[in-house]
Coordinates of C-alpha atoms and ligand atoms in Angstrom, one line a residue:
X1 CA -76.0 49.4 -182.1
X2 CA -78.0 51.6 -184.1
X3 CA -74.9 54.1 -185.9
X4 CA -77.3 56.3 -187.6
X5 CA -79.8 57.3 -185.4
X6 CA -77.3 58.7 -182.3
X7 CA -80.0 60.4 -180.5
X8 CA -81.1 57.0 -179.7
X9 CA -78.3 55.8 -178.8
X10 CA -76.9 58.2 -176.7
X11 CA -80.4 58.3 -174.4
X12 CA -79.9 54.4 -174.3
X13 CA -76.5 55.1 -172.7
X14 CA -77.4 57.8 -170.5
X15 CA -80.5 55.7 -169.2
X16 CA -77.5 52.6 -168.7
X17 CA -75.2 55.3 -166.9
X18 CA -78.4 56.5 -164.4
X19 CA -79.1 53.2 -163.9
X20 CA -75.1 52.4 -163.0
X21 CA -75.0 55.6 -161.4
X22 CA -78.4 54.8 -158.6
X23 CA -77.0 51.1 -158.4
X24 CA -73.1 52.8 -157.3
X25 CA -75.1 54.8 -154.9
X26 CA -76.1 52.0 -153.0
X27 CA -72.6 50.8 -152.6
X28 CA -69.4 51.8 -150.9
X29 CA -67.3 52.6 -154.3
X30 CA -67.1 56.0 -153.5
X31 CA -64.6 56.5 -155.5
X32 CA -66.4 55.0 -158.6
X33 CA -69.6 57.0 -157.6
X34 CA -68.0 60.6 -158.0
X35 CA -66.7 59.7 -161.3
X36 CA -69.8 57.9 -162.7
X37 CA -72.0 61.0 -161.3
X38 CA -69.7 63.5 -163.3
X39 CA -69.5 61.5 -166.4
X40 CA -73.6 61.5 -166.0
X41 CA -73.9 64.8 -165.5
X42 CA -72.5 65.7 -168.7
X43 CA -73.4 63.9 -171.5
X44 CA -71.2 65.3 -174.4
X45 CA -68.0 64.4 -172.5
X46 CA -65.9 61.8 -174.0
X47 CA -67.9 62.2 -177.6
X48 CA -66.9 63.8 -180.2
X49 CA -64.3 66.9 -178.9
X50 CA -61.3 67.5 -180.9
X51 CA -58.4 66.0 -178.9
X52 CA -60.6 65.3 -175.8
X53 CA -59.6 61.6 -175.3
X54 CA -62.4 59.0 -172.9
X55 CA -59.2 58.3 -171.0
X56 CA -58.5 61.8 -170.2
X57 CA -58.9 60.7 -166.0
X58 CA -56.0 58.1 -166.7
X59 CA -53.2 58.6 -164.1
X60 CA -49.6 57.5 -165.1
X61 CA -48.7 54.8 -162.8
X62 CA -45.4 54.0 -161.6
X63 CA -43.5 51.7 -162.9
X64 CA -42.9 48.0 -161.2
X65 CA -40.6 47.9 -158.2
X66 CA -38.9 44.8 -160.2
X67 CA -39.6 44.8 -163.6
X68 CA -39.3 48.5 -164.0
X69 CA -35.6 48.2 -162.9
X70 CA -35.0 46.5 -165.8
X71 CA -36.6 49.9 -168.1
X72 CA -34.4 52.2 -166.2
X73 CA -31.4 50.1 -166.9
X74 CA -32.4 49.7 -170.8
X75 CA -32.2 53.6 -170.8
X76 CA -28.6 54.0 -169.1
X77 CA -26.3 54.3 -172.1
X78 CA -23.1 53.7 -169.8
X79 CA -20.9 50.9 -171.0
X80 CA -20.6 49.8 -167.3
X81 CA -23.9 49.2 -166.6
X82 CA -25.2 46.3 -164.4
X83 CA -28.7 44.9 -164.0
X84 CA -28.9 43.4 -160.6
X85 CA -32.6 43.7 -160.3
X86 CA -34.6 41.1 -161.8
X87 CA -34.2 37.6 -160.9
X88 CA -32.5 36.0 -164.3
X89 CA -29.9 34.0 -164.4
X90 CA -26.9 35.5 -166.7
X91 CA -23.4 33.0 -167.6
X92 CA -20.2 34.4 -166.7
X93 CA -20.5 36.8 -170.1
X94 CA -23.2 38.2 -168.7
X95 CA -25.4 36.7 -171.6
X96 CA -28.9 35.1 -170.8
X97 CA -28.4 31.5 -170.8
X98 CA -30.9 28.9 -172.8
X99 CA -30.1 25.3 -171.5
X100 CA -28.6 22.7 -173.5
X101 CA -31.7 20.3 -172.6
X102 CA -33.6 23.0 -173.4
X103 CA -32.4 23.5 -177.0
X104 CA -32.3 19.5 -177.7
X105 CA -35.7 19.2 -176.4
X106 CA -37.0 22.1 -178.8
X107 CA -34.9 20.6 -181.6
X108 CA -37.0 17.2 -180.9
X109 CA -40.3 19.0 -180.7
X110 CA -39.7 20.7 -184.2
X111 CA -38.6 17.3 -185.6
X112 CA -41.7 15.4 -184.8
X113 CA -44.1 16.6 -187.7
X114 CA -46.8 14.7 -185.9
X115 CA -47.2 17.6 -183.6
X116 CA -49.9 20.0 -184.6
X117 CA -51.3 23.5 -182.8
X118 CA -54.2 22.3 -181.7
X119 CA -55.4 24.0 -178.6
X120 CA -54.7 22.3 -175.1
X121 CA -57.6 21.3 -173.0
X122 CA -58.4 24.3 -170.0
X123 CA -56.0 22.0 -167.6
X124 CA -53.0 22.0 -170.3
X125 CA -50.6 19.3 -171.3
X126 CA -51.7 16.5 -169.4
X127 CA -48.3 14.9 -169.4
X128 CA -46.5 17.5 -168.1
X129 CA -49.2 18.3 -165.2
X130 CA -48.8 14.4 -163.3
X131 CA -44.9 15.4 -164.1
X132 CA -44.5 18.0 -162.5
X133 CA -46.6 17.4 -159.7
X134 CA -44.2 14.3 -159.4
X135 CA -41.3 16.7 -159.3
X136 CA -42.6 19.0 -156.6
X137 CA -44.3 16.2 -154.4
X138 CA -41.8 13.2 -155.2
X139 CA -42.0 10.2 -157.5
X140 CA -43.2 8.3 -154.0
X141 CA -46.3 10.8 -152.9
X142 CA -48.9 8.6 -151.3
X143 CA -51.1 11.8 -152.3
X144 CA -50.0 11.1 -155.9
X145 CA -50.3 7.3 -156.2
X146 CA -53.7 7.8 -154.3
X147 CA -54.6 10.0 -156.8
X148 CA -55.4 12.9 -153.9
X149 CA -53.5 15.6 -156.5
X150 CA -55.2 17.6 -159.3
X151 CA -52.3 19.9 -161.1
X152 CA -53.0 22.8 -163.8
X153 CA -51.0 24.4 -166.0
X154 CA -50.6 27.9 -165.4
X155 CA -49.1 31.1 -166.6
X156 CA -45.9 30.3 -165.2
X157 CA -45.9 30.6 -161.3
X158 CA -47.5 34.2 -161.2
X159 CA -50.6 32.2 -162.8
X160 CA -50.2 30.1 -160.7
X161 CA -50.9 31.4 -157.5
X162 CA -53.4 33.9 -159.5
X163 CA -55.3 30.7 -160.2
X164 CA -55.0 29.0 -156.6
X165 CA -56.0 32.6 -155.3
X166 CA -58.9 32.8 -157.2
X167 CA -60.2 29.1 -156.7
X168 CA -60.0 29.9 -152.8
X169 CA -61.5 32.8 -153.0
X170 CA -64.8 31.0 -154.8
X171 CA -64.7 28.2 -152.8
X172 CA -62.5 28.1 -149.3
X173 CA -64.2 29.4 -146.8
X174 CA -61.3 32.0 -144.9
X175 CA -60.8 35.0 -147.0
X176 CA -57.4 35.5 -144.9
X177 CA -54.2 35.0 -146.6
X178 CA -51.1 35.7 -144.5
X179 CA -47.9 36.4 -146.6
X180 CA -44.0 37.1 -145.2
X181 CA -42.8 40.3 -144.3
X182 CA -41.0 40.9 -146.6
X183 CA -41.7 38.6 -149.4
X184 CA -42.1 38.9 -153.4
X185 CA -43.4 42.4 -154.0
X186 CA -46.1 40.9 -156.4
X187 CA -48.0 38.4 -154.3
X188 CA -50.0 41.2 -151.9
X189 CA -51.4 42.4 -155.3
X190 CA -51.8 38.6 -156.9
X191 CA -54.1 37.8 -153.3
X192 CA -55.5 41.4 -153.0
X193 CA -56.8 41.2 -156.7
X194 CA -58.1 37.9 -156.2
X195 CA -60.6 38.9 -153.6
X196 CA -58.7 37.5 -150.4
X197 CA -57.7 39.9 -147.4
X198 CA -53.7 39.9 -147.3
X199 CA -51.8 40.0 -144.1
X200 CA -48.5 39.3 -142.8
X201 CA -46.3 37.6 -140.4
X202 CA -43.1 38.5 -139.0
X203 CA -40.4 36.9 -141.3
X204 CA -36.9 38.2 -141.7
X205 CA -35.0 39.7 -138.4
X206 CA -33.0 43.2 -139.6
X207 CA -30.6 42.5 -136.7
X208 CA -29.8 38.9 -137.2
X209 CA -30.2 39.7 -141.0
X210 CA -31.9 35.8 -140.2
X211 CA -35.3 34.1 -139.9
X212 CA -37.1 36.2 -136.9
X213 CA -38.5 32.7 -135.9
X214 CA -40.1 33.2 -132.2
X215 CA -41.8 36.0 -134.4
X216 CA -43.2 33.7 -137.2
X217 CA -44.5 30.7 -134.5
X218 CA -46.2 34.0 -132.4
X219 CA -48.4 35.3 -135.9
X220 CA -48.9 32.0 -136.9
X221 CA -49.8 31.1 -133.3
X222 CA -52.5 33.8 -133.2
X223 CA -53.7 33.4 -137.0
X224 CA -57.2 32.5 -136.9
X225 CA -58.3 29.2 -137.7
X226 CA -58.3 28.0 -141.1
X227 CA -56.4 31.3 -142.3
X228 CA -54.7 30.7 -145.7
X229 CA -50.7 31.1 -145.3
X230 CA -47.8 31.7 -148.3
X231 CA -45.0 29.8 -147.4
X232 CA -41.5 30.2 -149.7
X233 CA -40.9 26.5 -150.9
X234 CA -37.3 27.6 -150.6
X235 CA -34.9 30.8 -151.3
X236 CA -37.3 32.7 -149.9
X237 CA -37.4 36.3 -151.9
X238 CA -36.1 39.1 -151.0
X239 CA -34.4 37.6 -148.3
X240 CA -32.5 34.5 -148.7
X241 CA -33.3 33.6 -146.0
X242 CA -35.2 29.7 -145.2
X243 CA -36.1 28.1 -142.1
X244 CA -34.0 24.5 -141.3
X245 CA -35.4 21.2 -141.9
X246 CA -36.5 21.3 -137.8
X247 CA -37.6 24.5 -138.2
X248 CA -40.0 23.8 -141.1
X249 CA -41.2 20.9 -138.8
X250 CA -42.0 23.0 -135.9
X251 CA -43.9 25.3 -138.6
X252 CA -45.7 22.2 -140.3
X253 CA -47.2 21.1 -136.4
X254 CA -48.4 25.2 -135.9
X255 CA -50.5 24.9 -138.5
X256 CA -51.5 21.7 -138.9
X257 CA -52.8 22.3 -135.6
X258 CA -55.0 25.5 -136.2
X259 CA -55.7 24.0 -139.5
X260 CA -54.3 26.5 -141.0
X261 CA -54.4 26.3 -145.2
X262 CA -50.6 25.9 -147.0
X263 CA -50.1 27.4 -150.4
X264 CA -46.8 27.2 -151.1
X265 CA -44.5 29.3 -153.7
X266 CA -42.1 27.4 -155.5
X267 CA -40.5 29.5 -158.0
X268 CA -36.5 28.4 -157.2
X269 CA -36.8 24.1 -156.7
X270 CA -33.4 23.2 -157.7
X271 CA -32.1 26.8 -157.0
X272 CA -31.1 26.7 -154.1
X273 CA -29.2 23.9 -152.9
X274 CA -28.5 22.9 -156.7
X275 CA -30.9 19.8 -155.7
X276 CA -34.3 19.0 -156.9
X277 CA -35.1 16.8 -153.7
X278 CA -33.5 18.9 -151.1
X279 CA -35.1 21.8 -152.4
X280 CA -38.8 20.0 -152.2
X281 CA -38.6 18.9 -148.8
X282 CA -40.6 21.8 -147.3
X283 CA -43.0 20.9 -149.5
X284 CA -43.1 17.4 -149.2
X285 CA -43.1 17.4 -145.6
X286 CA -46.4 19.0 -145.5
X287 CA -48.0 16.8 -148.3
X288 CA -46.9 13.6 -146.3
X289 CA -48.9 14.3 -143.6
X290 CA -52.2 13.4 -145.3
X291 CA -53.6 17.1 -145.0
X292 CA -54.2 19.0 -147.8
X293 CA -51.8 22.0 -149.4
X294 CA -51.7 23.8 -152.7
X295 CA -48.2 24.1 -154.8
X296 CA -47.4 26.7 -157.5
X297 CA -45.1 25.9 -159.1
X298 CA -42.2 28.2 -161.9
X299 CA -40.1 26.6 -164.7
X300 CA -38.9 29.8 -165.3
X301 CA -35.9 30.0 -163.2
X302 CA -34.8 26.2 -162.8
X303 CA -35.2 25.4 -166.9
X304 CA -34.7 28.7 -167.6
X305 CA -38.2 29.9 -169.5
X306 CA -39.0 33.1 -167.6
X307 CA -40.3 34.0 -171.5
X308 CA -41.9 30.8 -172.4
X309 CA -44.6 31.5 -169.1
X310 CA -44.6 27.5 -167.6
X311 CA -46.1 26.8 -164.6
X312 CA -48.3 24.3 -162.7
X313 CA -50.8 24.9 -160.0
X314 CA -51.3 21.4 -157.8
X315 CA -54.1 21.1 -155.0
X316 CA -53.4 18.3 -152.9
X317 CA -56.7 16.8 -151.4
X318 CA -57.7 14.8 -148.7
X319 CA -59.7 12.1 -151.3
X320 CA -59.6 11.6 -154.8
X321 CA -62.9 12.5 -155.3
X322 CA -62.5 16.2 -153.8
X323 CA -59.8 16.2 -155.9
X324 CA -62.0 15.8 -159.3
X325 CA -64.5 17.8 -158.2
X326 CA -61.9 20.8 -157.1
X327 CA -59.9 20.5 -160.7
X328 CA -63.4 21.0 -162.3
X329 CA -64.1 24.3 -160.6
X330 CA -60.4 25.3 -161.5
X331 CA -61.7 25.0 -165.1
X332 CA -63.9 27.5 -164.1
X333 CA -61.9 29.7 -163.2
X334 CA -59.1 29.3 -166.0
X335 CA -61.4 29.6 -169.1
X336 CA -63.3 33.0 -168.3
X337 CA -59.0 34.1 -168.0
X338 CA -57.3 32.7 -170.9
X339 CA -59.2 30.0 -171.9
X340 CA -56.3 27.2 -171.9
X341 CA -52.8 27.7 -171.7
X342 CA -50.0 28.3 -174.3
X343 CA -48.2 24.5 -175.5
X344 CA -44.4 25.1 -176.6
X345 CA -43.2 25.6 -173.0
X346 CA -44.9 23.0 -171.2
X347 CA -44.1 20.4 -174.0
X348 CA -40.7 21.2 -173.3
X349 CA -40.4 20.7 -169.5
X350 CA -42.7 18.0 -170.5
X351 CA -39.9 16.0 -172.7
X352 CA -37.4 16.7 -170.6
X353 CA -38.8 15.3 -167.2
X354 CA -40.0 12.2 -169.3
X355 CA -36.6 11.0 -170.7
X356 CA -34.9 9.6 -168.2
X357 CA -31.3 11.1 -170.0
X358 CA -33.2 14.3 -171.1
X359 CA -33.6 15.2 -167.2
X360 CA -30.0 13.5 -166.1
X361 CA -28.5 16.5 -168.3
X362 CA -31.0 18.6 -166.8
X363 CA -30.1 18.2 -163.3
X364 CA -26.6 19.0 -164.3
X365 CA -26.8 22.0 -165.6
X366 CA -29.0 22.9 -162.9
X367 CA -26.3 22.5 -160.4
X368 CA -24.0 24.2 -162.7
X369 CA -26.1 27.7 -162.5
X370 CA -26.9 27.1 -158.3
X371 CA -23.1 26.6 -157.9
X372 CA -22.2 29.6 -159.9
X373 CA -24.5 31.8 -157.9
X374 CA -22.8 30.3 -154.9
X375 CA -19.2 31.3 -156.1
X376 CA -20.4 34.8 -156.7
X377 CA -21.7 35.2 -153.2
X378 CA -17.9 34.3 -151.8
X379 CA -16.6 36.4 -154.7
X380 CA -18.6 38.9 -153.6
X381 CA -17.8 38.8 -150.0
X382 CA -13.6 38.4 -150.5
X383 CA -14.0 41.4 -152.7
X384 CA -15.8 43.3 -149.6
X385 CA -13.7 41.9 -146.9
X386 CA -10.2 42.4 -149.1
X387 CA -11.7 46.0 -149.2
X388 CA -12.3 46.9 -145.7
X389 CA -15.6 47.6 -146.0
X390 CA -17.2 48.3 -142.8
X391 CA -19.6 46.1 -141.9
X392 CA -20.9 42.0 -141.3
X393 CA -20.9 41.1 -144.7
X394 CA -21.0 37.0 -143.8
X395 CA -24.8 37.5 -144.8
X396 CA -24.3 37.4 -148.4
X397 CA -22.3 33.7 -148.5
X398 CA -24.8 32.5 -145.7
X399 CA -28.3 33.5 -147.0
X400 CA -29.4 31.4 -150.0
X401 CA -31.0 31.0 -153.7
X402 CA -31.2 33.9 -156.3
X403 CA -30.9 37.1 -154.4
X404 CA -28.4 38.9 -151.1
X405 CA -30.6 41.0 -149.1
X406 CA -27.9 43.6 -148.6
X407 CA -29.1 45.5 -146.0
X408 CA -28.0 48.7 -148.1
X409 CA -31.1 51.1 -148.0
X410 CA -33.0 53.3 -150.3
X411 CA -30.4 56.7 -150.3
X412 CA -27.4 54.2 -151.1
X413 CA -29.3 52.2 -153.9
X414 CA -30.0 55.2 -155.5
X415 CA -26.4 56.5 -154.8
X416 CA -25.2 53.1 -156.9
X417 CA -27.4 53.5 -159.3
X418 CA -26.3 57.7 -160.0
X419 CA -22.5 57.0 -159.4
X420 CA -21.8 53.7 -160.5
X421 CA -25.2 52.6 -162.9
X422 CA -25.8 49.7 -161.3
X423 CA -29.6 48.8 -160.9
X424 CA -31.4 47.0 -157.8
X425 CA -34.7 47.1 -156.3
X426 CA -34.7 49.7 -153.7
X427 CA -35.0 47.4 -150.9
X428 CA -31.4 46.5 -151.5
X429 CA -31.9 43.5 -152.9
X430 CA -29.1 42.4 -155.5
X431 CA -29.9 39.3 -158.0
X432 CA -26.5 37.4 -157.4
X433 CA -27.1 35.5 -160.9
X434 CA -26.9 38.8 -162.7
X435 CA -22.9 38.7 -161.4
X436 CA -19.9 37.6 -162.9
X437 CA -16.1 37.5 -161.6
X438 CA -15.9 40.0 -163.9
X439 CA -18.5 42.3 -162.5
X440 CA -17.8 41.7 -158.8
X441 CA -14.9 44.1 -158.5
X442 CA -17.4 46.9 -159.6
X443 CA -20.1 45.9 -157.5
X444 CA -17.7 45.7 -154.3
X445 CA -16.6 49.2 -155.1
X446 CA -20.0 50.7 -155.4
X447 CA -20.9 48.7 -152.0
X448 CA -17.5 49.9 -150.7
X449 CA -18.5 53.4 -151.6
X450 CA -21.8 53.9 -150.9
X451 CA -21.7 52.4 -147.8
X452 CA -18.8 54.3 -146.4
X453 CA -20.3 57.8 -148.2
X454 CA -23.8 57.9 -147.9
X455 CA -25.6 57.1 -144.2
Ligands
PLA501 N1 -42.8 33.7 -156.9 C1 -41.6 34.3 -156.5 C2 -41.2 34.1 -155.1 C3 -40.8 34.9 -157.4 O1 -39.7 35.4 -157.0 C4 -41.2 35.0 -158.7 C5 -40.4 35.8 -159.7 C6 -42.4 34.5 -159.1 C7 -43.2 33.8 -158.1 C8 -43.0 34.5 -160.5 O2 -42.2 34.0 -161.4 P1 -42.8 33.6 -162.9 O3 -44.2 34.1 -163.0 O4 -41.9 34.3 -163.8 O5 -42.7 32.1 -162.9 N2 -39.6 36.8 -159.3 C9 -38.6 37.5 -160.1 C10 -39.2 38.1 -161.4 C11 -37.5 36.5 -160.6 C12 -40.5 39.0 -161.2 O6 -40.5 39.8 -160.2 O7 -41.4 38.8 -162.0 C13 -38.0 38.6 -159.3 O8 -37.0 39.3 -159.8 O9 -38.3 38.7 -158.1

């Protein structure tokens, strides 16, 4: 760009702003068309005025339902403050926790000086994409052996479905995703950004506070064919709440049937029953059936990385050549994003699930973390019953994985929040792994409070 002659360049943008201007006209962007005309029609805004900024138009947006719980509660300078919002897990000190495996693995990665910073290929860290498709699909997959499975890493498991959502909006030919209602508050926006219409089907029952099943087969049942659907791999979020092993069956024949397209979220394997196994069988019940599925896949919660962003993205195909030819076109999509993925975290999960001893002390602490959460739910729910507090509270030991879906609504979240600081999403939902015994008796008396105070 010519700097010294601005004359010219200012005409050269005008005439690119007319011609963006007629082209918006044509289209349905009304929104964009208003703002494009008014920028047009006045060609010294946004140059050179005094302490008139180009972003002047810029709206403050709200923060997120999840994360932003977590910038309220950085701001609340009470001593008895108590994060209960984001999905982390926290020891009984209420400290974040790194793994042991975690640390020894690092502490092998820094003490091999034969490891350089080179970048990764678009796919990532080839080891730890056939490992953890092994871990999600089992060491047995006849879609594995046959070679069926092409696996990416990914920006943890947001990345992950960003990166699935994408491919199928490119190249799968329903544009219909159907998520849970309710389900992770990000993965409308995930879908919706990636070009695929987002709908939902009935999920969780208010009454039963339990899977609203007859509700689930009906939407499903009337889907149309080929429609994509999110399944939960397991502790389902917000609500706790999975389907049984028959009940998954009965779900796998529905769809199968209408051909309708899995993509499964699993952000909690090993979370939920403390299991790795147990906790893939939704999963692997669907990939054993020959048709085909796509996986994404979150190290953050089970190895604890949430910061380290680890994640894979598996396809599972019907033939190996689809397979190829489908991971190529996922390079497409991953380079114009980030270009390849970051190497620390996944060489980590990588060394662990590749030392036979490395992943026995794995699996342990795993089940120590699950089993804490599990106390904490019948901590929780002595605490409430010891207190009288009115209300079915058998919910919070039944329901399952990282969160309770209360049932407490928006006035007495915000009530909790004013009288007794302690922070939740306003759907009621509490992270049970933010808890400790020493924490419950609050918690029970802001539950006790609010919901004996405030209708
Ligand atoms: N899918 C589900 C169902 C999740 O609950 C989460 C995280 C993710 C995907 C994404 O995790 P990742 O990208 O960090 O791997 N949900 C958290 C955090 C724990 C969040 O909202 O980002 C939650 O508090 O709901």
């Amino acid at each position: 760009m010519n700097t010294s002659s601005p004359s010219f360049s200012s005409s050269a943008a005008d005439r690119r702003l007319s011609a963006l201007v007629r082209h918006l006209e044509g289209s349905s962007l009304n929104v964009l068309d208003s703002r494009s005309r008014s920028i047009a029609a006045s060609p010294t805004s946004g140059s050179h005025g005094a302490g008139n900024s180009v972003f002047d138009h810029v709206v403050r947006a709200p923060e997120d339902p999840i994360l932003g719980v977590t910038v309220a509660y950085n701001k609340d300078p009470s001593p008895v403050k108590l994060n209960l919002g984001v999905g982390a897990y926290r020891t009984e000190e209420g400290k974040p926790l790194v793994l042991n495996v975690v640390r020894r693995a690092e502490q092998m990665l820094v003490n091999d000086r034969s490891r350089v910073k080179e970048y990764l290929p678009i796919v990532g860290l080839s080891d730890f994409n056939k490992l953890s498709a092994k871990l999600i699909l089992g060491a047995d997959s006849p879609a594995i052996q046959e070679n069926r499975v092409t696996t990416v890493q990914c920006l943890s498991g947001t990345g992950s479905l960003r990166v699935g959502a994408e491919f199928l909006a490119r190249h799968y030919h329903q544009h219909t995703i159907y998520i849970p209602q309710p389900t992770w508050g990000n993965h409308p926006k995930v879908f919706g950004l990636a070009g695929l219409s987002v709908k939902t089907y009935r999920y969780y029952d208010p009454a039963t506070r339990g899977l609203n099943f007859q509700g689930l087969l009906e939407d499903l049942g009337s889907a149309p064919s080929g429609a994509i659907v999110l399944l939960h791999a397991c502790a389902h979020n917000p609500t706790g709440v999975d389907p049984t092993p028959h009940q998954w069956e009965q779900i796998r024949q529905l769809m199968r049937s209408k051909a309708l397209l899995p993509f499964f979220d699993s952000a909690y394997q090993g979370f939920a029953s403390g299991n790795l196994d147990t906790d893939a069988q939704s999963v692997r019940m669907f990939a054993k059936d020959g048709g085909e599925c796509l996986v994404a896949q979150s190290y953050a919660k089970n190895m604890g990385l949430y910061g380290e962003r680890v994640g894979a993205l598996s396809i599972v195909c019907r033939t190996a050549d689809v397979a190829s030819r489908v991971e190529s076109q996922l390079k497409l999509v991953i380079r114009p994003m980030y270009s390849n993925p970051p190497i620390h975290g996944a060489s980590i999960v990588a060394t662990i699930l590749k030392d036979r001893s490395l992943f026995q002390e794995w699996t342990i602490e795993l089940k120590a973390m699950a089993d804490r959460i599990i106390s904490m739910r019948q901590q929780l729910f002595d605490a409430l019953r010891s207190r009288g507090t009115p209300g079915d509270w058998s919910h919070i030991i039944k329901q399952i994985g990282m969160f309770t879906f209360t049932g407490l609504n928006s006035k007495q979240v915000v009530f909790m929040t004013k009288e007794y600081h302690i922070y939740m999403t306003s759907d009621g939902r509490i992270s049970m792994a933010g808890l400790s015994s020493r924490t419950v008796p609050h918690l029970a008396d802001a539950i006790h409070a609010a919901v004996t105070r405030v209708a």
